[in-house]
Coordinates of N, CA, C and O in Angstrom, one line a residue:
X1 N 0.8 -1.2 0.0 CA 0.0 0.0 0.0 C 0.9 1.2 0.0 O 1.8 1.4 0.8
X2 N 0.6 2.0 -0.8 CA 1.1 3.5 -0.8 C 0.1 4.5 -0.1 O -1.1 4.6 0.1
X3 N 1.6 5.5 0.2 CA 0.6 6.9 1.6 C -0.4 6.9 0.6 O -1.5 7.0 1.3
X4 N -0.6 7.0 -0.7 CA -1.6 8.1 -1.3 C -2.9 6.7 -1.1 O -4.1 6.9 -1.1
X5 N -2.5 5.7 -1.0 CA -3.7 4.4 -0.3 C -4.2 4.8 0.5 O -5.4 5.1 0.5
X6 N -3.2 5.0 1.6 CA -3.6 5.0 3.3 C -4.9 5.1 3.8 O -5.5 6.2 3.8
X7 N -5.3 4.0 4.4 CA -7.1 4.6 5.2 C -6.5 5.3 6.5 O -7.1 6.0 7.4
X8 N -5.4 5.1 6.4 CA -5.0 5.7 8.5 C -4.8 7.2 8.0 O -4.7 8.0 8.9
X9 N -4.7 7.7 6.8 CA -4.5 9.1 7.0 C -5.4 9.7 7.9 O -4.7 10.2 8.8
X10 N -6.9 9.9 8.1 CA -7.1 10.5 8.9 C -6.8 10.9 10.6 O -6.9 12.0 11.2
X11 N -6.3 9.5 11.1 CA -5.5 9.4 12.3 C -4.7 10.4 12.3 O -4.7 11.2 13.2
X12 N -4.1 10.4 11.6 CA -2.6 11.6 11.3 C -3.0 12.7 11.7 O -2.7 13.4 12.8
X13 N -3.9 12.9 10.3 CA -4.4 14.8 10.5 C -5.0 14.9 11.5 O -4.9 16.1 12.0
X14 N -5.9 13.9 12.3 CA -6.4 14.4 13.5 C -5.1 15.0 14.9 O -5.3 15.9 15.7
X15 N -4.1 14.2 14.8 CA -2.6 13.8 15.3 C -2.0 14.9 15.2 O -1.1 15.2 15.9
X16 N -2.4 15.7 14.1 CA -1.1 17.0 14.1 C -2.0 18.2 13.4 O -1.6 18.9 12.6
X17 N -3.6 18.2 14.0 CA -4.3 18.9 14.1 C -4.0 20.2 14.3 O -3.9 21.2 13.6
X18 N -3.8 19.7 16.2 CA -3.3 21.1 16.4 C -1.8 21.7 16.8 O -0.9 20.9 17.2
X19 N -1.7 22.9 16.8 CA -0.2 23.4 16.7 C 1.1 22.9 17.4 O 2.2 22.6 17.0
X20 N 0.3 23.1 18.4 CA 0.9 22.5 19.4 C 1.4 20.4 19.7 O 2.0 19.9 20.6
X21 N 0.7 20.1 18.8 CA 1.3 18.9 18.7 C 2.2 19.0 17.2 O 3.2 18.3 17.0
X22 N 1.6 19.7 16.5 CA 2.8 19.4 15.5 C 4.1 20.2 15.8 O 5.0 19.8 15.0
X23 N 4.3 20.8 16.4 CA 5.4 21.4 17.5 C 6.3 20.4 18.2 O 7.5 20.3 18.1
X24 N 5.5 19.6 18.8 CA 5.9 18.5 19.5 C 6.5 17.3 18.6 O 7.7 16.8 18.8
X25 N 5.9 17.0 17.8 CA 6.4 16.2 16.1 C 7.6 16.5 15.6 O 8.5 15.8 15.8
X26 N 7.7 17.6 15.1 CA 9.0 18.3 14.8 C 9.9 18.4 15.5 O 11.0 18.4 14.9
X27 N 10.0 18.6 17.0 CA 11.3 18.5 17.8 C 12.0 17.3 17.2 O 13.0 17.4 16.6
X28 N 11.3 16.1 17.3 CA 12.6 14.9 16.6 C 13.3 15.4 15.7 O 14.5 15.1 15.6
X29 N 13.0 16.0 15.0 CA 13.7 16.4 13.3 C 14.9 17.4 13.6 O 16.0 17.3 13.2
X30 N 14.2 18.2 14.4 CA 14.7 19.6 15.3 C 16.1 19.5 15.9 O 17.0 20.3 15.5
X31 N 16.5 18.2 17.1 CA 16.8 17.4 17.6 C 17.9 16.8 16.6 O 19.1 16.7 17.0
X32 N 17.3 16.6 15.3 CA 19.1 15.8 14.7 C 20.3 16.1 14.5 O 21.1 15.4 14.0
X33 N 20.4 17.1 14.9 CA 21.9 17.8 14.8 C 22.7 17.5 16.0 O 23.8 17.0 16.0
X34 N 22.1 17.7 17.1 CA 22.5 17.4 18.3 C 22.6 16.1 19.1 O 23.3 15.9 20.1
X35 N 21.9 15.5 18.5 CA 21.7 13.9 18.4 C 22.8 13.3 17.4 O 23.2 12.3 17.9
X36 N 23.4 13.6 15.9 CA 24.7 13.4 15.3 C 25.4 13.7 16.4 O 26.2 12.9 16.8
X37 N 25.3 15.2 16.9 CA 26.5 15.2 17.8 C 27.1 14.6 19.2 O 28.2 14.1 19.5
X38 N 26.0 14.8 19.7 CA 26.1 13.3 20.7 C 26.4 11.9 20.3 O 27.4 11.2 20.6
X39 N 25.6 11.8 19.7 CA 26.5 10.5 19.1 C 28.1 9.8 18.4 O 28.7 8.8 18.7
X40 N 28.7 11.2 17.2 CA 29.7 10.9 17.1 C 30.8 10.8 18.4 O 31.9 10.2 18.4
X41 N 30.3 11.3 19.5 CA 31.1 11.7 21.0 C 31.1 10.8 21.5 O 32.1 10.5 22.1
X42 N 30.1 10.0 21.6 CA 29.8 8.9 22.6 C 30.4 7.5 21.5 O 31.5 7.0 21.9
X43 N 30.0 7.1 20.6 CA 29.9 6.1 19.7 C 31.5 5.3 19.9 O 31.5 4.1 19.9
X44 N 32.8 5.9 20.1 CA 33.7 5.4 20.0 C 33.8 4.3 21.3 O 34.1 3.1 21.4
X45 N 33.4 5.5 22.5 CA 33.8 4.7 23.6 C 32.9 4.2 24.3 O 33.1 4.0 25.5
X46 N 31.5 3.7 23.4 CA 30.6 3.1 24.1 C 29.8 2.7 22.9 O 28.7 3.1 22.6
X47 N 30.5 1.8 22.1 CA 29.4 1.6 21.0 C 28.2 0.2 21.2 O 28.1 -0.4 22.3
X48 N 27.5 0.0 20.4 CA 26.4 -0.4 20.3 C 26.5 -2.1 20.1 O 26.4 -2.5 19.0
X49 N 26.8 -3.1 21.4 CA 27.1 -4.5 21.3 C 25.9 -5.0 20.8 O 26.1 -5.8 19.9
X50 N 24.6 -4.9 21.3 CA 23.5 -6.0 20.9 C 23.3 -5.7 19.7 O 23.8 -4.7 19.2
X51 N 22.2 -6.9 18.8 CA 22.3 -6.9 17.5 C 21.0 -5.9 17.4 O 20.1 -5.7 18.2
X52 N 21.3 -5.2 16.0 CA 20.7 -3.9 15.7 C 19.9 -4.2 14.7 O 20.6 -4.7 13.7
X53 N 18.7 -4.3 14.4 CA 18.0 -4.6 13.2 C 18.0 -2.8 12.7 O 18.0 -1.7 13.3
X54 N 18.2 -3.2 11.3 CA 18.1 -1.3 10.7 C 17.5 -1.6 9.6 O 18.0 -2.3 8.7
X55 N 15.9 -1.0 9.8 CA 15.3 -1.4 8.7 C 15.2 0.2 7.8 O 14.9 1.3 8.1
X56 N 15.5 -0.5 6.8 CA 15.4 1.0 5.4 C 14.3 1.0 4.7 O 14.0 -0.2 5.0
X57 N 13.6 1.3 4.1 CA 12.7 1.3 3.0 C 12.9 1.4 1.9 O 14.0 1.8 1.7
X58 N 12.1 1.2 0.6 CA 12.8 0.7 -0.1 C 12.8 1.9 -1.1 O 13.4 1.8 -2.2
X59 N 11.9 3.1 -0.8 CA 11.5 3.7 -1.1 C 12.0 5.3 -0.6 O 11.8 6.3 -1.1
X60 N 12.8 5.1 0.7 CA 12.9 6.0 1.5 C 14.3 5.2 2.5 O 14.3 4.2 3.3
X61 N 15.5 5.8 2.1 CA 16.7 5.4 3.1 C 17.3 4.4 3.3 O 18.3 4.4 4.0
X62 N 16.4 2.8 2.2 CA 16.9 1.9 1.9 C 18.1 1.6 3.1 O 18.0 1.9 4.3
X63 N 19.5 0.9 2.3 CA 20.7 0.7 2.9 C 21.0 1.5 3.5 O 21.6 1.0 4.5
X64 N 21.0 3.1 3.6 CA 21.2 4.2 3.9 C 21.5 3.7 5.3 O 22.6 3.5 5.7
X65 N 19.8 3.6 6.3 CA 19.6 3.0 7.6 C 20.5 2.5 8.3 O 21.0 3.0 9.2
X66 N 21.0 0.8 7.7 CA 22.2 0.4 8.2 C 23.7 0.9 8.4 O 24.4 0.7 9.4
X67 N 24.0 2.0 6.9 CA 24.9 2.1 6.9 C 25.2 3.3 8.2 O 26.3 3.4 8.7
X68 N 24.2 4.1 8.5 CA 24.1 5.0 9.6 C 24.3 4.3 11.1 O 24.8 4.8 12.1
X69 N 23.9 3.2 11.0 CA 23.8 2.4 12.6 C 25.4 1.5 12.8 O 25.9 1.2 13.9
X70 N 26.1 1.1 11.5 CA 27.3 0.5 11.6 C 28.3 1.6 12.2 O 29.3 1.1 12.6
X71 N 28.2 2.8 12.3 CA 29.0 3.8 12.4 C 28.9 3.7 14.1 O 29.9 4.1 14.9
X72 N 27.5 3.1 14.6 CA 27.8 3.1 16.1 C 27.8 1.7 16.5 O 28.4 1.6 17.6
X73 N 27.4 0.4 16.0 CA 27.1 -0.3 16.0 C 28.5 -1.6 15.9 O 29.5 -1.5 15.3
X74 N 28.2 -2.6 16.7 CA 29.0 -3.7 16.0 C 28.4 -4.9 15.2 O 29.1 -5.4 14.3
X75 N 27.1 -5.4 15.7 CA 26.2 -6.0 15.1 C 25.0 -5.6 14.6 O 24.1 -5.2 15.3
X76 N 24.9 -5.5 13.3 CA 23.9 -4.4 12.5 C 23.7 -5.4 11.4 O 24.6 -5.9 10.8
X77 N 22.2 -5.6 11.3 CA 21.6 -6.3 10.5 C 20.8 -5.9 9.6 O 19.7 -5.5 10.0
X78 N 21.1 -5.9 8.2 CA 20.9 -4.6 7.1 C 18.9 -5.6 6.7 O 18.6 -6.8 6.7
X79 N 18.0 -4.2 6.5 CA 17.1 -4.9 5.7 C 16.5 -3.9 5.0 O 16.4 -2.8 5.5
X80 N 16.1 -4.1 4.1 CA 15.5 -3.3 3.1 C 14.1 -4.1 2.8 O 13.8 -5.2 2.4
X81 N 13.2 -2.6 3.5 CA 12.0 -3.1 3.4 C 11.1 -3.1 2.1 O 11.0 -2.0 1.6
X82 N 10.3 -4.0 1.3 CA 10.1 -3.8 -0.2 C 8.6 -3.3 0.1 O 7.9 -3.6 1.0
X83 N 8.2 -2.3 -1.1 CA 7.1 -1.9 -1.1 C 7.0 -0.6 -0.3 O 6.2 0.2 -0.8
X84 N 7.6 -0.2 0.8 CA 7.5 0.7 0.8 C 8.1 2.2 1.4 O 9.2 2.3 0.8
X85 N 8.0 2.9 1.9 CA 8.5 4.7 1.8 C 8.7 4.4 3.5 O 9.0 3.6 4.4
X86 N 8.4 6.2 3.1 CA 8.6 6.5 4.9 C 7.8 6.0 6.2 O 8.3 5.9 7.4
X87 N 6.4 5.6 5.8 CA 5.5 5.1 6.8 C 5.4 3.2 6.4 O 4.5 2.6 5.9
X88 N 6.5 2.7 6.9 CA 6.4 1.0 6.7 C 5.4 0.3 7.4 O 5.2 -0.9 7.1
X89 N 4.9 0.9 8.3 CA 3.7 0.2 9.2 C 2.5 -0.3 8.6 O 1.9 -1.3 8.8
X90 N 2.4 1.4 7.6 CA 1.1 1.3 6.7 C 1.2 1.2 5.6 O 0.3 1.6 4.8
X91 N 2.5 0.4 5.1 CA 2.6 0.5 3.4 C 2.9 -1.1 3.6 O 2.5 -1.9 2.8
X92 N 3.7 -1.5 4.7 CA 4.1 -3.0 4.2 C 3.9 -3.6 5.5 O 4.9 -4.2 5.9
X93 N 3.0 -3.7 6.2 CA 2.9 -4.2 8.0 C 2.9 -5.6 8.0 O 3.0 -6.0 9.1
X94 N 2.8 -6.7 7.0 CA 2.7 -7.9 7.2 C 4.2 -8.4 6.8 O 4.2 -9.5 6.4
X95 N 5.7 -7.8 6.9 CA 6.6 -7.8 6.0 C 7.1 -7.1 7.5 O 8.1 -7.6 8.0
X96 N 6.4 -5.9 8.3 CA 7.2 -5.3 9.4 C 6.5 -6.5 10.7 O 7.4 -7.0 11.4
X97 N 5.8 -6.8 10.8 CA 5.5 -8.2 11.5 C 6.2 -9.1 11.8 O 6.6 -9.6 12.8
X98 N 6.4 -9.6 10.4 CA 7.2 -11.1 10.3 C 9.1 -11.0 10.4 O 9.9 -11.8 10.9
X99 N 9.2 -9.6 9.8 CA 10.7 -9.6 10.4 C 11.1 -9.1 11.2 O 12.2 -9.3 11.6
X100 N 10.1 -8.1 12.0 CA 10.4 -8.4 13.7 C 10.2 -10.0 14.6 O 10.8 -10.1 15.6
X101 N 9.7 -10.7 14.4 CA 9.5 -12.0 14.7 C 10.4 -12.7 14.4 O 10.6 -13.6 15.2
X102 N 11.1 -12.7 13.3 CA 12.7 -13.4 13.1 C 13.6 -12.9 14.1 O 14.2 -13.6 14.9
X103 N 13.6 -11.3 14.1 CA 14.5 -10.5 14.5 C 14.4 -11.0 15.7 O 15.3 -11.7 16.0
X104 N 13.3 -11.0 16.7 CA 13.4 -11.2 17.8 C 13.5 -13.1 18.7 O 13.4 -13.5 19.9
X105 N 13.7 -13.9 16.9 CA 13.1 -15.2 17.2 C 12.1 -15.6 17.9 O 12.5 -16.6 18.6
X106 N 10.7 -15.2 18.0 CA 9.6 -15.1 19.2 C 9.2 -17.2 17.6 O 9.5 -17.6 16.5
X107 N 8.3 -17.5 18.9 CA 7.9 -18.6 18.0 C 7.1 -18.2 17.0 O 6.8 -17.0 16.9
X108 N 6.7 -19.0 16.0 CA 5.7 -19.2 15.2 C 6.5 -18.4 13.6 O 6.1 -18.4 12.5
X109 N 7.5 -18.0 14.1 CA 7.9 -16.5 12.9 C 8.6 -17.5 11.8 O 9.5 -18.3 12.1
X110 N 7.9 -17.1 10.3 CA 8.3 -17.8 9.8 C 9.4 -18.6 8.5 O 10.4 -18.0 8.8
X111 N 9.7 -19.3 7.7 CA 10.9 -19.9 7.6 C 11.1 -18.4 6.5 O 10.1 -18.0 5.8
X112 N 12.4 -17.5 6.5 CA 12.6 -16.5 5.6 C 12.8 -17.0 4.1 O 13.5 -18.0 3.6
X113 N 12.0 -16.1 3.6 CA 12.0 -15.9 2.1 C 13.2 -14.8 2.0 O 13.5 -14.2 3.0
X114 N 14.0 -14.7 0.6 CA 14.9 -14.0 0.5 C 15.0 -12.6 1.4 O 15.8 -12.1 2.2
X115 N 13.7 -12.2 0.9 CA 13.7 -10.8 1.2 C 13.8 -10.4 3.0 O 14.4 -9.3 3.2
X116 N 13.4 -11.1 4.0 CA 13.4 -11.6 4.9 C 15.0 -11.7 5.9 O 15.2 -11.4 7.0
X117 N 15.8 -12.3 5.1 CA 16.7 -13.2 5.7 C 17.8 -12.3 6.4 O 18.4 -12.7 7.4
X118 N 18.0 -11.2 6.0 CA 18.4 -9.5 7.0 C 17.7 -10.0 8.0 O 18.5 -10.6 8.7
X119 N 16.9 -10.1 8.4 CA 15.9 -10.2 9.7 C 16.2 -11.5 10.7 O 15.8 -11.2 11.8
X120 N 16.6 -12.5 10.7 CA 16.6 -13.9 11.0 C 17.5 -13.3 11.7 O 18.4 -12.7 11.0
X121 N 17.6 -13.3 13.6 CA 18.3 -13.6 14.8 C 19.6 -14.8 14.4 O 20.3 -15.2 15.3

């Protein structure tokens, strides 16, 4: 499904209705410079031991994702999500499901198809 699909759009617009929460939204964005900075500071002498799933889109940041988290990371497990962009929840959620379920090896998760196998704990 693509954003311009989406039935959840109206959730959104209700969500950043008013000013004041879309205020609140924006600080993350706001936030990334300082957050690069912190991070390049910290990253050497405290980097990131557990395994990292970095999921990209395939549409939006792809490999990009991983290659950003190896920079802090020692175990970083690259995936490229297909189908879709910036909102993966609502463009490809049966695909963000199943490779959190590898990722986390929880039971029932199932045997990976190519696209998948980034994800597999």
């Amino acid at each position: 499904m693509t954003w311009s699909g989406c039935r959840d759009r109206p959730v959104y617009y209700r969500a950043y209705r008013d000013p004041a929460d879309r205020t609140a939204g924006y600080e993350y964005y706001r936030a990334f410079d300082t957050d690069i900075a912190d991070n390049r500071a910290q990253a050497p002498a405290k980097p990131v031991t557990l395994p990292v799933l970095a999921r990209g889109a395939a549409f939006s940041f792809g490999p990009g994702v991983a290659a950003s988290y190896r920079q802090v990371g020692t175990d970083v497990r690259q995936v490229v999500v297909p189908d879709s962009g910036h909102w993966v929840p609502e463009e490809n959620p049966q695909f963000l499901v199943d490779c959190t379920r590898l990722f986390l090896g929880l039971p029932g998760a199932p045997a990976p198809p190519p696209a998948l196998a980034g994800c597999a704990a």
